[in-house]
XYZ file of C-alpha atoms in Angstrom:
125
model
C 0.000 0.000 0.000
C 1.551 3.250 -1.069
C 1.225 6.597 0.677
C -0.180 7.917 -2.618
C -3.030 5.364 -2.391
C -3.739 6.334 1.229
C -3.799 10.046 0.382
C -6.118 9.418 -2.583
C -8.499 7.408 -0.399
C -8.474 10.136 2.273
C -9.446 12.644 -0.444
C -12.260 10.316 -1.541
C -13.725 10.312 1.965
C -13.437 14.107 2.231
C -15.098 14.517 -1.171
C -17.873 12.062 -0.283
C -18.567 13.871 2.982
C -18.646 17.195 1.085
C -21.037 15.632 -1.484
C -18.540 16.323 -4.288
C -19.538 13.383 -6.489
C -17.390 14.431 -9.442
C -14.174 14.429 -7.385
C -14.812 10.831 -6.332
C -15.959 9.632 -9.750
C -12.744 10.984 -11.271
C -10.702 8.262 -9.539
C -13.058 5.374 -10.339
C -12.524 3.125 -13.344
C -15.161 3.263 -16.071
C -16.495 -0.158 -15.083
C -15.981 0.058 -11.298
C -17.882 -2.414 -9.101
C -19.096 -0.376 -6.091
C -20.768 -1.880 -3.010
C -24.361 -0.762 -2.471
C -24.518 -0.269 1.286
C -28.245 0.510 1.277
C -29.655 -2.392 -0.702
C -26.823 -4.926 -0.940
C -24.923 -6.102 -3.979
C -22.903 -3.795 -6.198
C -23.562 -1.095 -8.748
C -21.385 -1.101 -11.861
C -19.858 1.870 -13.631
C -19.421 5.526 -12.725
C -22.922 6.564 -13.756
C -24.423 3.847 -11.574
C -22.343 5.089 -8.611
C -23.569 8.650 -9.282
C -27.178 7.430 -9.428
C -26.760 5.391 -6.238
C -25.315 8.287 -4.248
C -27.856 10.762 -5.625
C -30.656 8.444 -4.490
C -28.970 7.821 -1.125
C -28.365 11.506 -0.409
C -32.002 12.310 -1.184
C -33.126 10.262 1.848
C -30.194 10.225 4.316
C -27.000 12.104 5.097
C -24.145 9.658 5.715
C -20.717 10.662 7.011
C -17.688 8.367 6.877
C -14.495 8.902 8.843
C -11.445 6.735 8.059
C -9.478 5.841 11.184
C -7.000 3.139 10.064
C -5.458 1.859 6.818
C -4.001 -1.594 6.196
C -2.884 -3.533 3.147
C -4.625 -6.878 2.668
C -2.790 -10.072 1.741
C -3.921 -9.686 -1.874
C -2.770 -6.062 -2.166
C -6.043 -4.206 -1.631
C -6.367 -1.349 0.856
C -8.597 -2.019 3.881
C -9.866 1.065 5.684
C -11.509 0.981 9.096
C -14.298 3.540 8.915
C -16.652 5.046 11.473
C -19.931 5.419 9.609
C -22.564 7.832 10.933
C -25.953 8.237 9.308
C -28.252 11.225 9.790
C -31.582 12.335 8.430
C -31.646 15.277 6.030
C -31.993 17.676 8.977
C -28.797 16.372 10.587
C -30.451 14.262 13.295
C -29.246 10.698 13.988
C -31.421 8.070 12.326
C -33.504 5.635 14.323
C -35.358 2.558 13.106
C -34.240 2.705 9.477
C -34.825 -0.386 7.366
C -31.911 -0.002 4.906
C -28.408 -1.299 5.549
C -26.864 2.042 6.438
C -26.603 2.777 10.139
C -24.087 4.050 12.670
C -21.334 1.463 13.003
C -17.692 0.717 12.338
C -17.116 -1.004 9.013
C -14.187 -1.982 6.840
C -14.029 -0.612 3.311
C -11.901 -2.536 0.820
C -10.476 -0.661 -2.178
C -8.947 -2.532 -5.112
C -6.955 -0.434 -7.526
C -5.401 -0.770 -10.929
C -2.930 1.997 -11.549
C -4.479 5.232 -10.289
C -8.101 4.058 -10.558
C -10.356 2.191 -8.150
C -11.823 -0.888 -9.840
C -13.728 -2.391 -6.915
C -15.088 -1.254 -3.557
C -16.477 -3.625 -0.920
C -17.908 -3.198 2.571
C -17.375 -5.616 5.447
C -19.058 -5.292 8.820
C -16.793 -5.013 11.821
C -13.067 -4.677 11.881
């Protein structure tokens, strides 16, 4: 895991939290497989990621804070993330039925060159 990869991933989180979709999409491969934390499965391609986040941000306001970075055995970057989910007025959510809730998760980024080709979410550390 290079420091360049870590810095890029930190910028992705900052851009996501600022709702700057274009900054994040710029570092995704054209055919990226991106985990759908709300409904399960993956969405494929940059436009699908844009559509997913646009739909997500219309109903909730998630915030993700990376706290630790580690390289996996197969060369991916695992990031321990504190995930907080709020309603559109900034209040913590209660009783939501989708998969997004306050918890610590592990995000797995797989890269080819300077582009992210796959993103996965694992519960826990």
